[in-house]
Short mmCIF file of C-alpha atoms in Angstrom, two decimals:
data_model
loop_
_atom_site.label_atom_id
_atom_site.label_comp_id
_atom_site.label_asym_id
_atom_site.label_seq_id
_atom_site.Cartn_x
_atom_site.Cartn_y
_atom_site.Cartn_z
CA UNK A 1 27.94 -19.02 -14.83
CA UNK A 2 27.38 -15.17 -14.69
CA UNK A 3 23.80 -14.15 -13.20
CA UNK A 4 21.68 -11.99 -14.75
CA UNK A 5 20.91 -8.55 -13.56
CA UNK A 6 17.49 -9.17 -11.93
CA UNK A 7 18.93 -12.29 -9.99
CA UNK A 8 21.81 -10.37 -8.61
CA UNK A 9 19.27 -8.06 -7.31
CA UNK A 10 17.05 -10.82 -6.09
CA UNK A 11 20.06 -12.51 -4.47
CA UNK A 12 21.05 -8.99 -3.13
CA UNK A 13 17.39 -8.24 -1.72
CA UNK A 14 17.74 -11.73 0.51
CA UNK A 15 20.69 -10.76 1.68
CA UNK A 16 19.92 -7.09 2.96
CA UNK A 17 16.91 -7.33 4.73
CA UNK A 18 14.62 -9.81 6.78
CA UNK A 19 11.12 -10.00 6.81
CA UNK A 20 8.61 -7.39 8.33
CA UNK A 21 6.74 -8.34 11.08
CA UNK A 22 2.87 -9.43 10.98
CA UNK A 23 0.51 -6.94 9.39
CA UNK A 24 -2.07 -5.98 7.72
CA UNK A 25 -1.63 -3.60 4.70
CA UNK A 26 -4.75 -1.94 3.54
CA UNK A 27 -4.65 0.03 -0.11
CA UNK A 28 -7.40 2.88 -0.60
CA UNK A 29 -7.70 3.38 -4.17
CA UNK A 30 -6.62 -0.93 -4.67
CA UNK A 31 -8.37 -0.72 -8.43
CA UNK A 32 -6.15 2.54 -9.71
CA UNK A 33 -2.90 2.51 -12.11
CA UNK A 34 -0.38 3.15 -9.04
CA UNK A 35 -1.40 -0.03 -6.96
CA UNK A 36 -1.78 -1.80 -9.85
CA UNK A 37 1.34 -1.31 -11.69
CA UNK A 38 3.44 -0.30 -8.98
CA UNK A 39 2.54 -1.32 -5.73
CA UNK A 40 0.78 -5.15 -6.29
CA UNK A 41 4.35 -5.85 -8.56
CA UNK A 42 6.28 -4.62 -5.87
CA UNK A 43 4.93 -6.50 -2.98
CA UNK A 44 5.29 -9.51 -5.45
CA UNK A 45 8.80 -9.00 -5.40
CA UNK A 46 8.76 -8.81 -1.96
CA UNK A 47 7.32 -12.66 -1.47
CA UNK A 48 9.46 -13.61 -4.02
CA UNK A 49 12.59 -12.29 -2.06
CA UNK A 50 11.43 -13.94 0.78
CA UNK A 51 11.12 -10.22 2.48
CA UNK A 52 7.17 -10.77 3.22
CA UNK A 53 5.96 -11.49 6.51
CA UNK A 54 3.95 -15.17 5.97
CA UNK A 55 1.08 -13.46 8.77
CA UNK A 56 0.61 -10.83 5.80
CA UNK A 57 -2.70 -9.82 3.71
CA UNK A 58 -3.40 -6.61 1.55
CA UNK A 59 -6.91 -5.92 1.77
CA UNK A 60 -8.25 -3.38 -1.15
CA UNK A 61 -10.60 -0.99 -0.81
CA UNK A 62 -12.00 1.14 -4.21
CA UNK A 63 -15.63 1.98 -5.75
CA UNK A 64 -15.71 -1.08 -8.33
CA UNK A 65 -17.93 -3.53 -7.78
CA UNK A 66 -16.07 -7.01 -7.47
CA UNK A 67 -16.08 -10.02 -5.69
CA UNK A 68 -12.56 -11.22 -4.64
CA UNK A 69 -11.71 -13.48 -7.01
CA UNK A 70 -11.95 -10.78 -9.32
CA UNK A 71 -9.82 -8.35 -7.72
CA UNK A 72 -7.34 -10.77 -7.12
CA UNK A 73 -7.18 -11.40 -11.18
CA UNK A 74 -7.25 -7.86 -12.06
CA UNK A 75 -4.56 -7.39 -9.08
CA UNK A 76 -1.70 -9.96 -10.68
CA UNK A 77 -2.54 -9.19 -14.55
CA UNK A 78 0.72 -7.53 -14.28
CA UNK A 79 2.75 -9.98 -13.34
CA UNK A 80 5.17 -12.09 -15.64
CA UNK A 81 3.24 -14.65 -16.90
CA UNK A 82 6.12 -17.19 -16.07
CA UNK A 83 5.92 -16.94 -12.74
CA UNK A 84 1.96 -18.25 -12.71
CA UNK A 85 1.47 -21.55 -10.76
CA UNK A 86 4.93 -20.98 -8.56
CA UNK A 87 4.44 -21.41 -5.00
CA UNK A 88 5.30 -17.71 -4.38
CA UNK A 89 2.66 -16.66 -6.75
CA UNK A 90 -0.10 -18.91 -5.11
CA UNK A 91 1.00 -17.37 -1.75
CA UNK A 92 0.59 -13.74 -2.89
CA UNK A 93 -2.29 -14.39 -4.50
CA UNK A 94 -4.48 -16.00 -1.37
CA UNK A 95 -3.42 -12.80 0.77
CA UNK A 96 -5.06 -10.56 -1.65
CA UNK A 97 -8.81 -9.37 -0.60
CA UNK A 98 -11.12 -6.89 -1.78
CA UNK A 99 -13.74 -4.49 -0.41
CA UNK A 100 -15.90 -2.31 -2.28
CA UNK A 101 -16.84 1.02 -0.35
CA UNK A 102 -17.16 4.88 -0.63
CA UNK A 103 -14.02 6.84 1.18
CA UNK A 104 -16.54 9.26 3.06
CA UNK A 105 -18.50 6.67 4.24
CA UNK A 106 -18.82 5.75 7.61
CA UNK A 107 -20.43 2.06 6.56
CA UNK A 108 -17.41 1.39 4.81
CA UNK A 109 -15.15 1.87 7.73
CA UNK A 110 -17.45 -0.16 9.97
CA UNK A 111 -17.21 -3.37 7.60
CA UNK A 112 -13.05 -2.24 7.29
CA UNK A 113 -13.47 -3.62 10.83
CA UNK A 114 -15.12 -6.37 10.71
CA UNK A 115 -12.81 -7.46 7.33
CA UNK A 116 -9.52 -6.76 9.05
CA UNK A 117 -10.75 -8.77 12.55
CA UNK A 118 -11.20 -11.38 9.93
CA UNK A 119 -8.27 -11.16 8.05
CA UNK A 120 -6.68 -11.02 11.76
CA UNK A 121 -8.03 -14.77 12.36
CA UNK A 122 -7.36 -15.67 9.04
CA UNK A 123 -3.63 -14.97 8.39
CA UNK A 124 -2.57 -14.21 11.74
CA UNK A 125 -1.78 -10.84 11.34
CA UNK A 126 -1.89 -9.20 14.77
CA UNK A 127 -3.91 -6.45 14.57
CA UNK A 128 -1.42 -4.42 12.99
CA UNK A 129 -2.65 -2.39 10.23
CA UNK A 130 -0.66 -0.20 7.00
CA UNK A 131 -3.06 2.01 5.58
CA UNK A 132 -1.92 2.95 2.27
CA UNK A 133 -3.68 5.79 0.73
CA UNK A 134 -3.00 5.51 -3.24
CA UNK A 135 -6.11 7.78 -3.94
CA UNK A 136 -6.72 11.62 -5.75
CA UNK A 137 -5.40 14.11 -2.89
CA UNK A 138 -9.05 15.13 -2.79
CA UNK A 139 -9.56 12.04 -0.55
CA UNK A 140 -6.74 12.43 1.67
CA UNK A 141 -8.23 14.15 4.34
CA UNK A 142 -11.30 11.85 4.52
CA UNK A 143 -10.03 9.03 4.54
CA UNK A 144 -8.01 9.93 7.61
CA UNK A 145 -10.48 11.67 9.51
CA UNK A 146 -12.80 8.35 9.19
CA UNK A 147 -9.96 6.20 10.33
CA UNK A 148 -9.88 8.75 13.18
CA UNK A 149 -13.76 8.53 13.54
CA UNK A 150 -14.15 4.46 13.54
CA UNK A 151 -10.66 4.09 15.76
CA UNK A 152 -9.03 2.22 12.88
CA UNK A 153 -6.06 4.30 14.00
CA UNK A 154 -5.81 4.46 17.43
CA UNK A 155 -2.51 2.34 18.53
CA UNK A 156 -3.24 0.19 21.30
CA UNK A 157 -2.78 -3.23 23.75
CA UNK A 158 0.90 -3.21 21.90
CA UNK A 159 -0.37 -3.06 18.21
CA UNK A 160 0.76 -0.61 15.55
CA UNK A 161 -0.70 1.22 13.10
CA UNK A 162 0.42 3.05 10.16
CA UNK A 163 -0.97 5.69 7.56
CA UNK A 164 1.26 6.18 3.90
CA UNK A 165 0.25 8.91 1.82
CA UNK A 166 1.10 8.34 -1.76
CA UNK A 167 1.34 11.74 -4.43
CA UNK A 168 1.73 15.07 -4.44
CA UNK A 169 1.30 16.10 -0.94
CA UNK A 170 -0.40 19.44 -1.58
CA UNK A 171 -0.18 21.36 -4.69
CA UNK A 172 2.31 24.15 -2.68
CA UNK A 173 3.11 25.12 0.72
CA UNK A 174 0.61 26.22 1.95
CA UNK A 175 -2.24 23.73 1.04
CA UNK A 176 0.52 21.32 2.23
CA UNK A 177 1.03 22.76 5.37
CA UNK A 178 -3.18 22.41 6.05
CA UNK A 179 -3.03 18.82 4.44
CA UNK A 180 -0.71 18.59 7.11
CA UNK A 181 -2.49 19.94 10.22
CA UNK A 182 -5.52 17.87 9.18
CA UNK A 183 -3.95 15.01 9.33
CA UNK A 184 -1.76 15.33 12.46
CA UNK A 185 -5.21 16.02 14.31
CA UNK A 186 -5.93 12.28 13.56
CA UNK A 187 -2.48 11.04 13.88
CA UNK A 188 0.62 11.20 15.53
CA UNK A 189 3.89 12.39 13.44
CA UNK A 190 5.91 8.65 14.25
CA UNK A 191 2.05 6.95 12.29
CA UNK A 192 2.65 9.40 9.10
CA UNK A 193 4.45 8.23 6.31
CA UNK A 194 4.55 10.62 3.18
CA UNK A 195 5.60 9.84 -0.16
CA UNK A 196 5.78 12.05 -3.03
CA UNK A 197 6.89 9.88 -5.77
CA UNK A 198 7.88 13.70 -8.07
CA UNK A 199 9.80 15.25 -5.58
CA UNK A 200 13.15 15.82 -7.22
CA UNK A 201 11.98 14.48 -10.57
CA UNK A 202 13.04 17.19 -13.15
CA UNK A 203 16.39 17.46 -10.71
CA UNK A 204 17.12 14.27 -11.37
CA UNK A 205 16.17 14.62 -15.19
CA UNK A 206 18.45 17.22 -15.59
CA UNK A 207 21.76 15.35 -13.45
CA UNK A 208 23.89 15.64 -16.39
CA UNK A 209 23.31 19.36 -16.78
CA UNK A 210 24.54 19.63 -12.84
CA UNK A 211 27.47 17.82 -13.52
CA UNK A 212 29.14 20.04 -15.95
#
């Protein structure tokens, strides 16, 4: 029997890779369009594969007001519908959690803390944190500077942490280059992760017209 595309890439997924280590991912921005039709679906896939760490929890952070249960429906709403009830899919969804703070303030950092020691006990997830900052570029800066405040970032005792910054990374050079220097004053260059999901985009658009 022939497999279907997505199989052969699940099958091909479980092949390639092992799972991470234990962590902590935490998503700025957790209510927005980007985690929630691109990142939540692709950590799903993750679990699925088998590519998930079991000591694993995403804990988002946004303005709206809801308890975790709600998040954690809003969060998989996404998701194929026949995949509801599955073991994976119970997993994912009891690693979910939800905060509700303001990015500039300090409050919301100090109960970040407290969450993650929690989450720590809870899923065993050594004190190894992703933060994953899906947010307007406006917030960039911040959000960094109060990790750097509250010592959410400071690596330490053998645990790692870890900053991604999703979007454009400055509108042109040189607002990038000060996005930059802001953030390295925080951070060291091995905890920055960028990601600029239009980089390339209308090259890529246009491949045929570079191949003739």
């Amino acid at each position: 029997m022939s497999l279907s595309p997505v199989t052969e890439v699940d099958d091909e997924l479980e092949q390639a890779g092992k799972p991470a280590g234990a962590c902590a991912m935490v998503v700025f921005g957790a209510t927005g369009d980007l985690t929630m039709r691109k990142l939540v679906p692709a950590l799903y896939n993750l679990e699925k594969a088998g590519l998930l760490p079991r000591e694993f929890s995403v804990l988002g952070v946004a303005f709206d007001d809801l308890s975790v249960e709600e998040f954690r429906k809003k969060a998989t709403r996404f998701l194929q519908d026949e995949d509801h009830g599955t073991e994976a899919w119970d997993r994912f969804q009891q690693c979910l959690h939800y905060q509700r703070g303001n990015f500039g303030d300090e409050a919301t950092y100090a109960k970040l803390g407290e969450a993650l020691a929690a989450i720590d006990q809870q899923h065993g997830t050594s004190q190894n944190y992703l933060f994953y900052l899906a947010t307007s570029p406006k917030f960039f800066c911040e959000i960094v500077q109060q990790l750097g405040r509250s010592g959410l970032s400071k690596q330490e005792g053998g645990h790692w942490r870890r900053v991604v910054i999703e979007k454009p990374f400055g509108e042109d050079l040189d607002s990038a280059m000060a996005l930059n220097r802001n953030i390295k004053d925080v951070l060291s260059e091995k905890q920055i992760y960028r990601i600029d999901h239009y980089l390339g985009k209308e090259t890529v658009q246009n491949i045929m017209v570079f191949r003739f």
